[in-house]
Amino acid sequence: MSYFDNVNKVKFEGSDSTNPFAYKYYNPEEQFNGKSMEEYLRFAVSYWHTFTGEGNDPFGAGTAVRPYNHFTGMDLAKARVEASFEFFEKLDVPYFCFHDIDVAPESDSLSETFKNLDEIVLMIKGYMKTSKVKLLWNTANMFTHPRWMHGAATAPNADVFAYAAAKVKKGLEVGKELGSQNYVFWGGREGYDTLLNTDMGFELDNLGRFFHMAKSYANEIGFDAQFLIEPKPKEPTKHQYDFDVATGLAFLQKYDLQDTFKFNIEANHATLAGHTFEHELRTARINGMLGSVDANQGDTLLGWDTDEFPTDLYSTTLAMYEILKNDGLGTGGLNFDAKVRRGSFDTDDLFHAHIAGMDAFAIGAKVAQRLIDDKVLEDFIADRYSSYNNGIGRDIVEGKTDFHKLEQHALQLTQINNKSGRQEQLKSIVNKYLLETFANITVK
Amino acid sequence: MSYFDNVNKVKFEGSDSTNPFAYKYYNPEEQFNGKSMEEYLRFAVSYWHTFTGEGNDPFGAGTAVRPYNHFTGMDLAKARVEASFEFFEKLDVPYFCFHDIDVAPESDSLSETFKNLDEIVLMIKGYMKTSKVKLLWNTANMFTHPRWMHGAATAPNADVFAYAAAKVKKGLEVGKELGSQNYVFWGGREGYDTLLNTDMGFELDNLGRFFHMAKSYANEIGFDAQFLIEPKPKEPTKHQYDFDVATGLAFLQKYDLQDTFKFNIEANHATLAGHTFEHELRTARINGMLGSVDANQGDTLLGWDTDEFPTDLYSTTLAMYEILKNDGLGTGGLNFDAKVRRGSFDTDDLFHAHIAGMDAFAIGAKVAQRLIDDKVLEDFIADRYSSYNNGIGRDIVEGKTDFHKLEQHALQLTQINNKSGRQEQLKSIVNKYLLETFANITVK
Amino acid sequence: MSYFDNVNKVKFEGSDSTNPFAYKYYNPEEQFNGKSMEEYLRFAVSYWHTFTGEGNDPFGAGTAVRPYNHFTGMDLAKARVEASFEFFEKLDVPYFCFHDIDVAPESDSLSETFKNLDEIVLMIKGYMKTSKVKLLWNTANMFTHPRWMHGAATAPNADVFAYAAAKVKKGLEVGKELGSQNYVFWGGREGYDTLLNTDMGFELDNLGRFFHMAKSYANEIGFDAQFLIEPKPKEPTKHQYDFDVATGLAFLQKYDLQDTFKFNIEANHATLAGHTFEHELRTARINGMLGSVDANQGDTLLGWDTDEFPTDLYSTTLAMYEILKNDGLGTGGLNFDAKVRRGSFDTDDLFHAHIAGMDAFAIGAKVAQRLIDDKVLEDFIADRYSSYNNGIGRDIVEGKTDFHKLEQHALQLTQINNKSGRQEQLKSIVNKYLLETFANITVK
Amino acid sequence: MSYFDNVNKVKFEGSDSTNPFAYKYYNPEEQFNGKSMEEYLRFAVSYWHTFTGEGNDPFGAGTAVRPYNHFTGMDLAKARVEASFEFFEKLDVPYFCFHDIDVAPESDSLSETFKNLDEIVLMIKGYMKTSKVKLLWNTANMFTHPRWMHGAATAPNADVFAYAAAKVKKGLEVGKELGSQNYVFWGGREGYDTLLNTDMGFELDNLGRFFHMAKSYANEIGFDAQFLIEPKPKEPTKHQYDFDVATGLAFLQKYDLQDTFKFNIEANHATLAGHTFEHELRTARINGMLGSVDANQGDTLLGWDTDEFPTDLYSTTLAMYEILKNDGLGTGGLNFDAKVRRGSFDTDDLFHAHIAGMDAFAIGAKVAQRLIDDKVLEDFIADRYSSYNNGIGRDIVEGKTDFHKLEQHALQLTQINNKSGRQEQLKSIVNKYLLETFANITVK
């Protein structure tokens, strides 16, 4: 039985191909940095957007036409698993990610919910045996049900805290069962709507306690996946505690959790926080905290999380530049936390969108690699900071100076020679690399 | 004598060139839509950013190192004219634009100011005789001097209104003298800072009166340049009356000025208003009001007018798409209302930046033309709206139906068949065209 | 039978009251501008937020605990009608507003949908006979169902256009049946998600055609309610055609619809468009187009429509200032297009929120009236613009001058004397009025 | 000799006063929390905005009419000192703040600059002997001169780093000489414009080194003022390293500087970062890092630092609430980092604006104190979090539980009872306190 009849396995056909269901730039088998492109980029499909999502928005009902929409309850859950593995295989993608309630329906009873989840996890485990697809990360949804209205680990209600603990405990067990490489915490309701009713200090202390207990339990059961915090500044909550990478860093340092976590960085969350995607990646990278990536894009003229499939080649190039400088993502990957537009409602769009995103990141990877190979930015930067290689500059870096000596140096300067930052030229060079990289490749 | 010693005439050398002072993509002589690229794109240099601007920002003094910075007063003004024509020639650009006080210093006395201006205009006119460069547009600066603090034509002070009239009268005369193809109105102070002290209706009525008088005077002296309004939503004023193209349209219709004006559309002003650049171009285009373009780009993560040189190829492609669908810009052109970053302070950056922008628009033009030639979007759109070609759809368009008939039609529908909007696929096709256009061109 | 047991009729008890279910400032019987406060302010309850809304958000399910939640289908619809009239009476509010599908469930069959609606409208009509509550406006929801994914009157699908016509036709009939004072058009999906697939000019032409047909039909059936356009810049659609009041004005003028429509202005839509609430009211007012108000407030640090109940007294004061200067809202009113926060989930919050909003507007009304009575702003403004009362200023206003005379005037000026705009002082005066108005009133 | 002839000493005259040059709400002598209002609020005048600022903006020249504008160089500097002390005395304000180059002109030679500064500092010291005004904080301007174009302590140029060190060394000496209570670091150029040319990790390491050297030197000379970092997310730089309080916290922890610094929090910088003012105050407070406040307000519909005088009573109330909960500001104060609007150009506006701001904070202080006295929010919050006072909640807080026990607890829950957050009711209560506090006070 097939859910996606009119699409065969998506293959690399090169940029000359006019087949809409072929990769034009992403070639999974091509060698890239000593690995195959597939092994290096580690693309993942988001279960929630692709199989569970229905295409609703705050003003509209779901539009998605899906071949399993006539099912309900556990039947629907099972049909989605079947469909998902067909999709993974046809797309030839190596990873997927899910929240617990993406895969199995939530019941009023927690034990029933767990039972549902166990059944589906067993089914997924079965499929994974005969598939190459692996679990990049899993997580517990602690934001959809009304019980989370005021938060989960930061709720003003101790019962809710306990419920959250039970959900994460189960999530860690599921992660271990399915060999997940990471475990993600996104605190969609961990924050506040108004300070008028909020004890922020208490809530953050509780969040610290929660994370320590989570790590203890993971250690107890021998689940050694990388823990990841996924920052987002707002939406649905007015103010989320994990605003951005820097805010997460401050929290992790304060609560002695810096060795326990890395970050899962989402492009659209970065822009909602007023940062570029590459800024967040860089901030994590220079702190040794770049764990994984939610690969999507936002619309900076809109003020909410649009979770669009990534197609902007500047964004994918600059993101891949950071990832390459980080020596890749380790256990992390590029997860398409992206949804087809509400008007892109049929199953073909699921393929079009993933192909668009995978091609865009493959292009970005190649352009970034070529920029690095040619030391385009590296040489410019090395020259720009060269005054720190000797003399007073070297003393500064080596901690051999103080305000007395620096003042003496400054007082004897007759002139300060700054060099142009050459932003315009650097941007036009990036354009040249963007166009040239594929000029070379296309020609055979 | 030379102001830009270390740069020779900038020529097209193709994308293989590593000469930073060469065009890689813009070939002025290449044929494009029956004209040379130079004739079609009609690039213009902005006098204010390139020759008058000093690189200051709200928190910092000017950084620009310019070869005429040791001059002052009229000597400085004259040196700038000399330098500007050397720059125009070396850049090989066909147009320039200026505000009155960019080229000649303002005095406390209006008659002295006019005298200064006359002297410089004469000098410019002399240079234009032996240069191919032409004046795309000129305008009067009515926002820098303290007298304009509360507005010019919308000032609460009738003396200021009169002063503004005198400045524009002179501007129209200068435009005629120099053969300007357009005359621009940007109302930087035409707006309000707080409604608490503002009679908005009165101010807008005055603005209408002012424009009618300006047109009368232009007619009187036989100056037939196209009048252009340049919308901007805010900055420096809290709220500017020419917020965006639609707001301008409402104003022009109300005051019976629609036949007198078109729009000069700036990319960065569009994004400050919450629109894309292409939205503003489209809005003007479908109303027959697309006059000219201020070619720059903003930073949508910053909330002010950054006036960056345009390098984003998506933006230049989509802008050129609108311009091509408009059969070009008529008497308008692509004016680089853009400034080098404050840290790009030397004269080389002026060349780098213009080259970056001209190449970016040349690329955009070719990609857009190829999209149009292949009817990529046209065919998709034709199919998407095809239900209006016959039956009830045709009746709607032809005005042959009413709510009774439409209800009858709706009641008998058993199903409504929408088609996917295919946004993701269309975006990946644009990427393909972006990369492919130059894959083809580069290889020879 | 009662749905809101623990709340009795909400009465005015004055600011000393500690009863959370009493008005502290809004006294419906108090005289205000020759009417009762109730007659002047014309408050309306929004059926959708208060009775149909469930407290869901893009990341969460509904939280609202409502006494009729155990019903479904038409039973639920009927229970909501019963509850709504109990609520109207207990709140003592004179108006309500609804979309068709707020009150009656939509079926797959249009005729079935109409049948449902007819049944509920009959029931509402019955309740209205014994209630003082009247219908401020009704409208047709053309954004929730998947069929509207690409628009309604601007859909690329003629069947959808026809369906929209049928819905509005029915809406006009329902409005007439229930004596609605206005009919609202909010084009939530009338816009585009990407220009890549959009024929914007064609879509706007169709919108113009649609409105003309709607007016014809209203005339035909003798429904003389005021037609209202409700501008919103975005959300759910990337770009909505009715961006703001000015954009609406441009559209209405172009399609010769200016006499047919006024505007229904929403505070939160204004801020999403980059305007203050009072700016939009002023723009409508000076064009004679201020029809009605959706009284809510947004959070300018969030980028989406939060639809909060209005509690900001600056906003209510400045809004009421515009309304008072407009001699009230005519057939319009102050409709609470506002929803309780998702965490304010019980029925008490519905009362708290409306009381908060009604008190806030009553306070705003009194402060604004006192500002007007004392001519605080009027005198300042009269003085500020006084140079237009005689001499060259008067000539400008009366059209008796031209650029020649104005230049002569400007050339002989030895100095220009601007006056300070005094923004800081005016703001502190507003504060004083805010605090003093109730210092006087409270003490008796 | 007098610079502000037409204003006498500004006194408290109560809310009935119609004297524009009187405090209506701020009574310096009134007791407040065991101190005089003057001692508690610790208002400071910003030298730069009030005496050095000229009213220019990115599109306009200075408008400010000041009685010392005819002076230049050191004569101007001295006249400003004279004027400032007259202003401090007439305004009866206890503190002031300055950057080095606000008070003394910068020369091309650093030693000359220091000489200028020494001369003016001596003069200021003389004035301070006979004045009650004290120095709240001083700082070194390291953003205006072109040399800082790429940063100061984070510059890619070691000479610039040394120059910055010399400036701060001098600043610390000046602070000690004048008995400054704090020393502020605002890194206006510490950040980047594009990552394409930036080694972010290296720059931040240098910033850490710089701060350690600064502290060493302060210790060496026995200057025990509180060090303060002033966060700002952007402007003038595209991305500033001290984005917000949380980002600052991450930095200070990483570089072991947390005990050395507190934060100087500015309202307008908070909103530019996407936070409310009170959020930033709260974040600092719960980390014991609330040092001082730059009291102003922004315009959240504009994207740049407007530095308006604070008049929004909601903002001052919620700010004072945090300050009161912090037991005041210690050595910090409320510094008006605010400028009169460009159209408020005469010296009267300087008085109007400060009076507006001081009255607004005095009102906020009283309303906040009354909210606290009545435990309005405290009681609500205590009840809201009461589930943590015993049982499983207490175990969580006391660290006596783990995921096993929490899961057991969760599994036996039959229902989760959340309580409404009551945001709407709480907001209407704040309104009531705002109006009532002064209803009581006004009546005598």
Coordinates of N, CA, C and O in Angstrom, one line a residue, chain D residues 312-380:
Chain D
D312 N 5.2 58.0 30.5 CA 4.2 57.0 30.6 C 4.1 56.4 32.0 O 5.0 55.8 32.5
L313 N 2.9 56.7 32.6 CA 2.8 56.3 34.0 C 2.7 54.8 34.3 O 3.1 54.4 35.4
Y314 N 2.4 54.0 33.3 CA 2.4 52.6 33.4 C 3.9 52.2 33.6 O 4.3 51.3 34.4
S315 N 4.7 52.8 32.7 CA 6.1 52.4 32.7 C 6.8 52.8 34.0 O 7.6 52.1 34.6
T316 N 6.5 54.0 34.4 CA 7.2 54.5 35.7 C 6.7 53.7 36.9 O 7.4 53.4 37.8
T317 N 5.4 53.3 36.9 CA 4.9 52.6 38.0 C 5.5 51.2 38.0 O 6.0 50.7 39.1
L318 N 5.6 50.5 36.9 CA 6.1 49.1 36.9 C 7.6 49.2 37.1 O 8.2 48.2 37.8
A319 N 8.3 50.2 36.7 CA 9.7 50.3 37.0 C 9.9 50.6 38.5 O 10.8 49.9 39.1
M320 N 9.2 51.5 39.0 CA 9.3 51.8 40.5 C 9.0 50.5 41.3 O 9.5 50.3 42.4
Y321 N 8.0 49.7 40.8 CA 7.7 48.5 41.5 C 8.9 47.6 41.7 O 9.2 47.1 42.8
E322 N 9.7 47.5 40.6 CA 10.9 46.6 40.6 C 11.9 47.3 41.5 O 12.6 46.6 42.3
I323 N 12.0 48.6 41.5 CA 13.0 49.3 42.3 C 12.7 49.2 43.8 O 13.6 49.0 44.6
L324 N 11.4 49.3 44.1 CA 11.0 49.2 45.5 C 11.2 47.8 46.0 O 11.7 47.6 47.1
K325 N 10.9 46.8 45.1 CA 11.2 45.4 45.5 C 12.7 45.1 45.7 O 13.0 44.1 46.3
N326 N 13.5 46.0 45.1 CA 14.9 45.8 45.2 C 15.5 46.6 46.4 O 16.7 46.7 46.5
D327 N 14.6 47.1 47.2 CA 15.0 48.0 48.3 C 15.8 49.2 47.7 O 16.8 49.6 48.3
G328 N 15.3 49.8 46.6 CA 16.0 50.9 46.1 C 17.2 50.6 45.2 O 17.4 49.4 44.9
L329 N 17.9 51.6 44.8 CA 18.9 51.4 43.8 C 20.3 51.5 44.4 O 21.3 51.5 43.6
G330 N 20.4 51.5 45.7 CA 21.8 51.6 46.3 C 22.5 52.8 45.8 O 22.0 53.9 46.0
T331 N 23.7 52.6 45.3 CA 24.5 53.8 44.8 C 23.9 54.3 43.4 O 24.4 55.3 43.0
G332 N 23.0 53.6 42.8 CA 22.5 54.0 41.5 C 21.4 55.1 41.7 O 21.1 55.6 42.8
G333 N 20.9 55.5 40.6 CA 19.8 56.5 40.6 C 19.0 56.5 39.3 O 19.1 55.5 38.5
L334 N 18.2 57.5 39.2 CA 17.3 57.6 38.0 C 17.9 58.7 37.1 O 17.6 59.9 37.4
N335 N 18.6 58.3 36.1 CA 19.3 59.3 35.3 C 18.4 59.5 34.0 O 18.1 58.6 33.3
F336 N 18.1 60.8 33.8 CA 17.3 61.1 32.6 C 18.2 61.1 31.3 O 18.6 62.1 30.8
D337 N 18.4 59.8 30.8 CA 19.1 59.7 29.5 C 18.0 60.0 28.5 O 17.6 59.1 27.7
A338 N 17.6 61.2 28.4 CA 16.5 61.6 27.6 C 16.7 63.0 27.0 O 17.4 63.8 27.6
K339 N 16.2 63.1 25.8 CA 16.4 64.4 25.1 C 15.1 65.0 24.7 O 14.2 64.3 24.3
V340 N 15.0 66.3 24.8 CA 13.8 67.0 24.3 C 13.7 66.7 22.8 O 14.7 66.5 22.1
R341 N 12.5 66.7 22.3 CA 12.3 66.4 20.9 C 13.0 67.6 20.1 O 13.2 68.7 20.6
R342 N 13.4 67.3 18.9 CA 14.1 68.3 18.1 C 13.2 69.6 17.9 O 13.8 70.6 17.7
G343 N 11.9 69.4 17.9 CA 11.0 70.6 17.8 C 10.8 71.3 19.1 O 10.1 72.3 19.1
S344 N 11.3 70.7 20.2 CA 11.2 71.4 21.5 C 12.6 72.0 21.8 O 13.4 71.5 22.5
F345 N 12.8 73.1 21.1 CA 14.2 73.6 21.0 C 14.6 74.7 21.9 O 15.8 75.0 22.0
D346 N 13.7 75.2 22.7 CA 14.2 76.3 23.6 C 14.5 75.8 25.0 O 14.2 74.7 25.3
T347 N 15.0 76.7 25.8 CA 15.5 76.2 27.1 C 14.3 75.9 28.1 O 14.4 75.1 29.0
D348 N 13.2 76.6 27.8 CA 12.0 76.2 28.6 C 11.7 74.7 28.5 O 11.3 74.1 29.5
D349 N 11.9 74.2 27.3 CA 11.6 72.8 27.1 C 12.4 71.9 28.0 O 12.0 70.8 28.4
L350 N 13.7 72.3 28.3 CA 14.5 71.5 29.2 C 13.9 71.4 30.6 O 14.0 70.4 31.2
F351 N 13.3 72.5 31.0 CA 12.6 72.5 32.3 C 11.3 71.6 32.2 O 11.0 70.8 33.0
H352 N 10.5 71.9 31.2 CA 9.2 71.2 31.0 C 9.5 69.7 31.0 O 8.8 68.9 31.6
A353 N 10.5 69.3 30.3 CA 10.8 67.9 30.1 C 11.2 67.2 31.4 O 10.8 66.1 31.7
H354 N 12.1 67.8 32.1 CA 12.6 67.3 33.4 C 11.5 67.2 34.4 O 11.3 66.3 35.1
I355 N 10.7 68.3 34.4 CA 9.5 68.3 35.3 C 8.6 67.2 35.0 O 8.1 66.4 35.9
A356 N 8.3 67.0 33.7 CA 7.4 65.9 33.3 C 8.0 64.5 33.7 O 7.2 63.7 34.2
G357 N 9.3 64.4 33.6 CA 9.9 63.1 33.9 C 9.9 62.9 35.4 O 9.6 61.8 35.9
M358 N 10.2 63.9 36.2 CA 10.3 63.7 37.6 C 8.9 63.5 38.2 O 8.8 62.7 39.1
D359 N 8.0 64.3 37.7 CA 6.6 64.1 38.2 C 6.1 62.6 37.9 O 5.5 62.0 38.7
A360 N 6.5 62.2 36.7 CA 6.0 60.9 36.2 C 6.6 59.8 37.1 O 5.9 58.8 37.5
F361 N 7.9 59.9 37.5 CA 8.5 58.9 38.4 C 8.0 59.0 39.8 O 7.8 58.0 40.5
A362 N 7.7 60.3 40.2 CA 7.1 60.4 41.6 C 5.8 59.8 41.6 O 5.4 59.1 42.6
I363 N 5.0 60.0 40.6 CA 3.6 59.3 40.6 C 3.8 57.8 40.6 O 3.2 57.1 41.4
G364 N 4.7 57.3 39.7 CA 4.9 55.9 39.6 C 5.4 55.3 41.0 O 4.9 54.2 41.4
A365 N 6.2 56.1 41.7 CA 6.7 55.6 43.0 C 5.6 55.4 44.0 O 5.5 54.4 44.7
K366 N 4.7 56.4 44.0 CA 3.6 56.4 44.9 C 2.6 55.3 44.6 O 2.1 54.6 45.5
V367 N 2.3 55.2 43.3 CA 1.3 54.1 42.9 C 1.9 52.7 43.2 O 1.3 51.9 43.8
A368 N 3.2 52.6 42.9 CA 3.8 51.3 43.2 C 3.9 51.0 44.7 O 3.6 49.8 45.1
Q369 N 4.2 52.0 45.4 CA 4.3 51.8 46.9 C 2.9 51.4 47.4 O 2.8 50.5 48.3
R370 N 1.9 52.0 46.9 CA 0.6 51.7 47.4 C 0.2 50.3 47.0 O -0.5 49.5 47.8
L371 N 0.5 49.9 45.8 CA 0.3 48.5 45.4 C 1.0 47.5 46.3 O 0.4 46.5 46.7
I372 N 2.2 47.9 46.7 CA 3.0 47.0 47.6 C 2.4 47.0 49.0 O 2.3 45.9 49.6
D373 N 2.1 48.2 49.4 CA 1.5 48.3 50.8 C 0.2 47.4 50.9 O 0.0 46.8 51.9
D374 N -0.6 47.5 49.9 CA -1.8 46.7 49.9 C -1.6 45.3 49.5 O -2.6 44.5 49.4
K375 N -0.4 44.9 49.2 CA -0.1 43.5 48.8 C -1.0 43.0 47.6 O -1.4 41.9 47.6
V376 N -1.3 43.9 46.7 CA -2.2 43.6 45.7 C -1.6 42.4 44.8 O -2.3 41.4 44.6
L377 N -0.4 42.6 44.3 CA 0.2 41.6 43.5 C 0.8 40.5 44.4 O 0.7 39.3 44.1
E378 N 1.3 40.8 45.5 CA 2.0 39.9 46.4 C 1.0 38.8 46.8 O 1.4 37.6 46.8
D379 N -0.2 39.2 47.3 CA -1.1 38.2 47.7 C -1.6 37.3 46.6 O -1.7 36.1 46.8
F380 N -1.8 37.9 45.5 CA -2.2 37.1 44.3 C -1.2 36.1 44.0 O -1.5 34.9 43.7

